Amino acid sequence: MDNTFYITTPIYYVNASPHIGHAYTTIVADVLARYHRLRGFRTFFSTGTDEHGDKIVEAAQRAGVTPQEYADRISAQFRALWPELAITNDIFVRTTDPSHVETVRRILQKVHEGGDIYFGQYEGFYCVGCERFYMEKELVGGKCPQHETVPEHRKESNYFFRMSRYQEWLVRHITEHPDFIRPERYRNEALAFLRDPLEDLCISRPKSRLTWGITLPFDDNYVTYVWFDALINYVTAIGYPGGENFPVFWPVAGHLIAKDILKPHGIYWPTMLKAAGIEPYRNLNVHGYWNVDQSKMSKSLGNVIRPLDLKDKYGLDPFRYFLLRDMVFGLDSSFSEEAFIQRINSDLANDLGNLVSRTMTMALKYAGNAAPGPAGTVEEDRLLQQTAAKTVTEVETCFSELALHKALIAVWDFINVTNKYIVEREPWVLAKDPGNRDRLKTILYNLLEALRIIAVLITPFMPGSAAKIFDQLGIADADGQNFASLQTWGGLKAGSGLKRGEPLFPRVEVRVEAAKPAATPTEAPAPIKPEISYEEFDKADLRVAKVLTAERVPKSKKLLKLTVEIDGERQIVAGIGEDYSPDQIVGKSIIVVANLKPARLMGVESRGMLLATDTSEGLTLLGFDRPPRTGAKIR
Ligand code: MSP
């Protein structure tokens, strides 16, 4: 089973069109699926739409069509979106598919026969947005905490799933399997739910009130509760019970969701599986929420971000890169178009794009149309090779921990090391003297091989750009470009036909008039301070520093403790904790006043101060358009 991989996304409700939240989850699942395929895993990737329940009926009514017509329309939008985002799902499940309906009825029958379903009275508060009952104490000021709407009070006879019976088992299972729900904060949240007695779950709706659902196999007057129906899609997708994919993929099932639907996935679903005699899934991977410019995305605020708008404006690969690079898996993130443009210009156009174009230009100029063979290796080449090997291992570790933004940071560190290799080796100087021919050949080969490695590593994230790099390197058969090919240096064949390509990532010019109005009125600039002489200014020693580690200063919202590299390592404390998470700042090159008298901030020593400025969205660090040299003076 160690070389099989099964990843699922939630099946999305068809009550509204797709937005970047849906795109993010599905792109993460796609990155994981592509990565595992590149590592030789037999992989299955499922997604789909959740089409029953009150919510859909209400949306259909508003649109003046039948629930089926409405579900067909919105489901088709999701289905059409995924290929546009290069999503490689193997199946698209609709809960209205006859095969799914049959699986739901089969499982209900089984649980019923096992004695875990009974008939009873229910009285409670129902939130249609969440499609679930709330206990009074869960409401905030009488309202649903998610939707901030007053739930309906409902009293009716219904069928119940004896979920309470599995509480103890579930607590034990979560405790004994640390990776069952991850990251840890969500595992703790699930365990916290389970500290209170688990109530039985109401799993039916009377047809007198709702007919849009799957009829219970043991009572025609009722339809199935939408969550009991929807969760089962994960086994429908792989052909439960008789399909050949089921025994192959179920033991490695990994679900991907956001924190909003932790309870159904972390509590209802494992107990349902247990009652149906199916092994629990392997893990539940929970990510945070995308907000927009610091607020929750919502139709009423009019700030819903549509994935195709961004793809059309900036290109698919930059969009995928940005989503994966800017969200720390598990934490919330705030989407801003400015931050997106900044990433395109610095990470993509400057770092990666320039590396590819510089390398190709030099190789074509000095070696002609074929990749040169290496001719002798010296220490500095071995260093580059070792960094490549270390990067591959690091990326693998990051994937196993779902730290996808860190995987990208590791690849970008290697890109920067390669850029530095060019600057330090100065191939254009070597090219002036024919005596250096062999050395030049080796350097060019190393650069081209580094590009091949980078292209393999970015394939899961940016498959289109990786393919363009392979094409420029003359690699026709991209199938061989997998993780196994990264085990040894030298995968690029000497003689490979090189091609000039278009720039991979055009820079985005930011037009000032297009900038959004600031959220708060712009303040008048502070008055300029009295003049100083150059000598006085020159006393300040400003340096390029690379952030090596970052952590929060305990009990402080604002302060981060950083270890930075300048002339060696040193510690500084910076008041940027509300604007940058530790993960977002590690790996960045920043500007530090290096000769400022040491000070203590909340008891922590700081040897220097970083430079930042205020924007309408908080502080932003001062940075660079080209990769700087750590320790360099700012002039
Ligand atoms: N139909 C249920 C899921 C049933 S799965 C058996 C549902 N659908 S949903 O359309 O509301 O999708 C919720 C999921 O969409 C989240 O768990 C997450 O994967 C994604 N996202 C929706 N909004 C999001 C953000 N703002 N940010 C990140 N992801 C979000 O719940």
CSV table of N, CA and C and ligand atoms in Angstrom, one decimal, residues 10-13 19 21-22 25 50 227 230-231 233-234 257-258 260-261 265 287-290 297, ligand 1:
chain,number,residue,atom,x,y,z
A,10,PRO,N,-13.5,18.2,-0.8
A,10,PRO,CA,-14.9,18.2,-0.4
A,10,PRO,C,-15.7,18.2,-1.7
A,11,ILE,N,-16.9,17.7,-1.7
A,11,ILE,CA,-17.8,17.9,-2.9
A,11,ILE,C,-18.5,19.2,-2.6
A,12,TYR,N,-18.4,20.1,-3.6
A,12,TYR,CA,-18.9,21.5,-3.3
A,12,TYR,C,-20.4,21.6,-3.5
A,13,TYR,N,-21.0,22.4,-2.6
A,13,TYR,CA,-22.4,22.7,-2.8
A,13,TYR,C,-22.7,23.4,-4.1
A,19,HIS,N,-15.5,29.9,-6.2
A,19,HIS,CA,-14.6,31.0,-5.9
A,19,HIS,C,-13.2,30.5,-5.5
A,21,GLY,N,-11.7,30.0,-2.7
A,21,GLY,CA,-11.7,29.0,-1.7
A,21,GLY,C,-11.8,27.6,-2.3
A,22,HIS,N,-12.7,27.4,-3.1
A,22,HIS,CA,-12.9,26.1,-3.8
A,22,HIS,C,-11.7,25.8,-4.6
A,25,THR,N,-8.6,24.6,-2.4
A,25,THR,CA,-8.6,23.2,-2.0
A,25,THR,C,-8.3,22.3,-3.2
A,50,ASP,N,-22.1,18.4,-4.3
A,50,ASP,CA,-23.0,18.0,-3.3
A,50,ASP,C,-24.3,18.7,-3.6
A,227,TRP,N,-25.7,15.6,4.8
A,227,TRP,CA,-24.3,15.2,5.2
A,227,TRP,C,-24.1,13.7,5.2
A,230,ALA,N,-23.7,13.1,1.6
A,230,ALA,CA,-22.5,13.6,0.9
A,230,ALA,C,-21.2,12.9,1.3
A,231,LEU,N,-21.0,12.6,2.6
A,231,LEU,CA,-19.7,12.1,3.0
A,231,LEU,C,-19.5,10.7,2.3
A,233,ASN,N,-19.8,10.0,-0.6
A,233,ASN,CA,-19.2,10.2,-2.0
A,233,ASN,C,-17.7,9.6,-2.0
A,234,TYR,N,-17.0,9.7,-0.8
A,234,TYR,CA,-15.6,9.3,-0.8
A,234,TYR,C,-15.4,7.9,-1.1
A,257,ILE,N,-9.9,19.2,3.4
A,257,ILE,CA,-11.0,20.1,3.6
A,257,ILE,C,-10.5,21.4,4.3
A,258,ALA,N,-11.4,22.4,4.4
A,258,ALA,CA,-11.1,23.6,5.2
A,258,ALA,C,-11.7,23.4,6.6
A,260,ASP,N,-14.0,24.8,8.1
A,260,ASP,CA,-15.4,25.0,8.3
A,260,ASP,C,-16.2,23.6,8.4
A,261,ILE,N,-15.6,22.6,7.8
A,261,ILE,CA,-16.4,21.3,7.8
A,261,ILE,C,-15.6,20.2,8.6
A,265,HIS,N,-16.5,15.9,9.1
A,265,HIS,CA,-15.5,15.0,8.6
A,265,HIS,C,-14.7,14.3,9.7
A,287,HIS,N,-7.2,22.7,6.1
A,287,HIS,CA,-6.5,24.0,5.9
A,287,HIS,C,-7.4,25.1,6.4
A,288,GLY,N,-6.8,26.3,6.4
A,288,GLY,CA,-7.5,27.5,6.9
A,288,GLY,C,-8.3,28.2,5.8
A,289,TYR,N,-8.7,29.4,6.1
A,289,TYR,CA,-9.6,30.1,5.2
A,289,TYR,C,-9.0,31.2,4.5
A,290,TRP,N,-9.3,31.4,3.2
A,290,TRP,CA,-8.9,32.6,2.5
A,290,TRP,C,-9.9,33.7,2.8
A,297,MET,N,-14.8,36.4,2.9
A,297,MET,CA,-15.4,36.5,1.5
A,297,MET,C,-16.9,36.2,1.6
B,1,MSP,N1,-20.9,20.3,0.5
B,1,MSP,C1,-20.1,20.5,1.6
B,1,MSP,C2,-18.9,19.5,1.7
B,1,MSP,C3,-19.4,18.1,1.6
B,1,MSP,S1,-18.0,17.0,1.6
B,1,MSP,C4,-18.6,15.5,1.9
B,1,MSP,C5,-19.5,21.9,1.6
B,1,MSP,N2,-19.5,22.5,0.5
B,1,MSP,S2,-18.9,24.0,0.2
B,1,MSP,O1,-19.2,24.3,-1.2
B,1,MSP,O2,-19.4,24.9,1.2
B,1,MSP,O3,-17.3,23.8,0.3
B,1,MSP,C6,-16.6,24.0,1.5
B,1,MSP,C7,-15.2,23.8,1.2
B,1,MSP,O4,-14.8,24.7,0.1
B,1,MSP,C8,-14.2,24.1,2.3
B,1,MSP,O5,-14.1,23.1,3.2
B,1,MSP,C9,-13.0,24.4,1.5
B,1,MSP,O6,-12.4,23.3,1.0
B,1,MSP,C10,-13.5,25.3,0.4
B,1,MSP,N3,-13.7,26.6,0.8
B,1,MSP,C11,-14.8,27.4,0.7
B,1,MSP,N4,-14.5,28.7,1.1
B,1,MSP,C12,-13.2,28.8,1.5
B,1,MSP,C13,-12.4,29.8,1.8
B,1,MSP,N5,-12.8,31.1,2.0
B,1,MSP,N6,-11.1,29.5,2.0
B,1,MSP,C14,-10.5,28.3,1.8
B,1,MSP,N7,-11.3,27.3,1.4
B,1,MSP,C15,-12.7,27.4,1.4
B,1,MSP,O7,-19.1,22.4,2.7
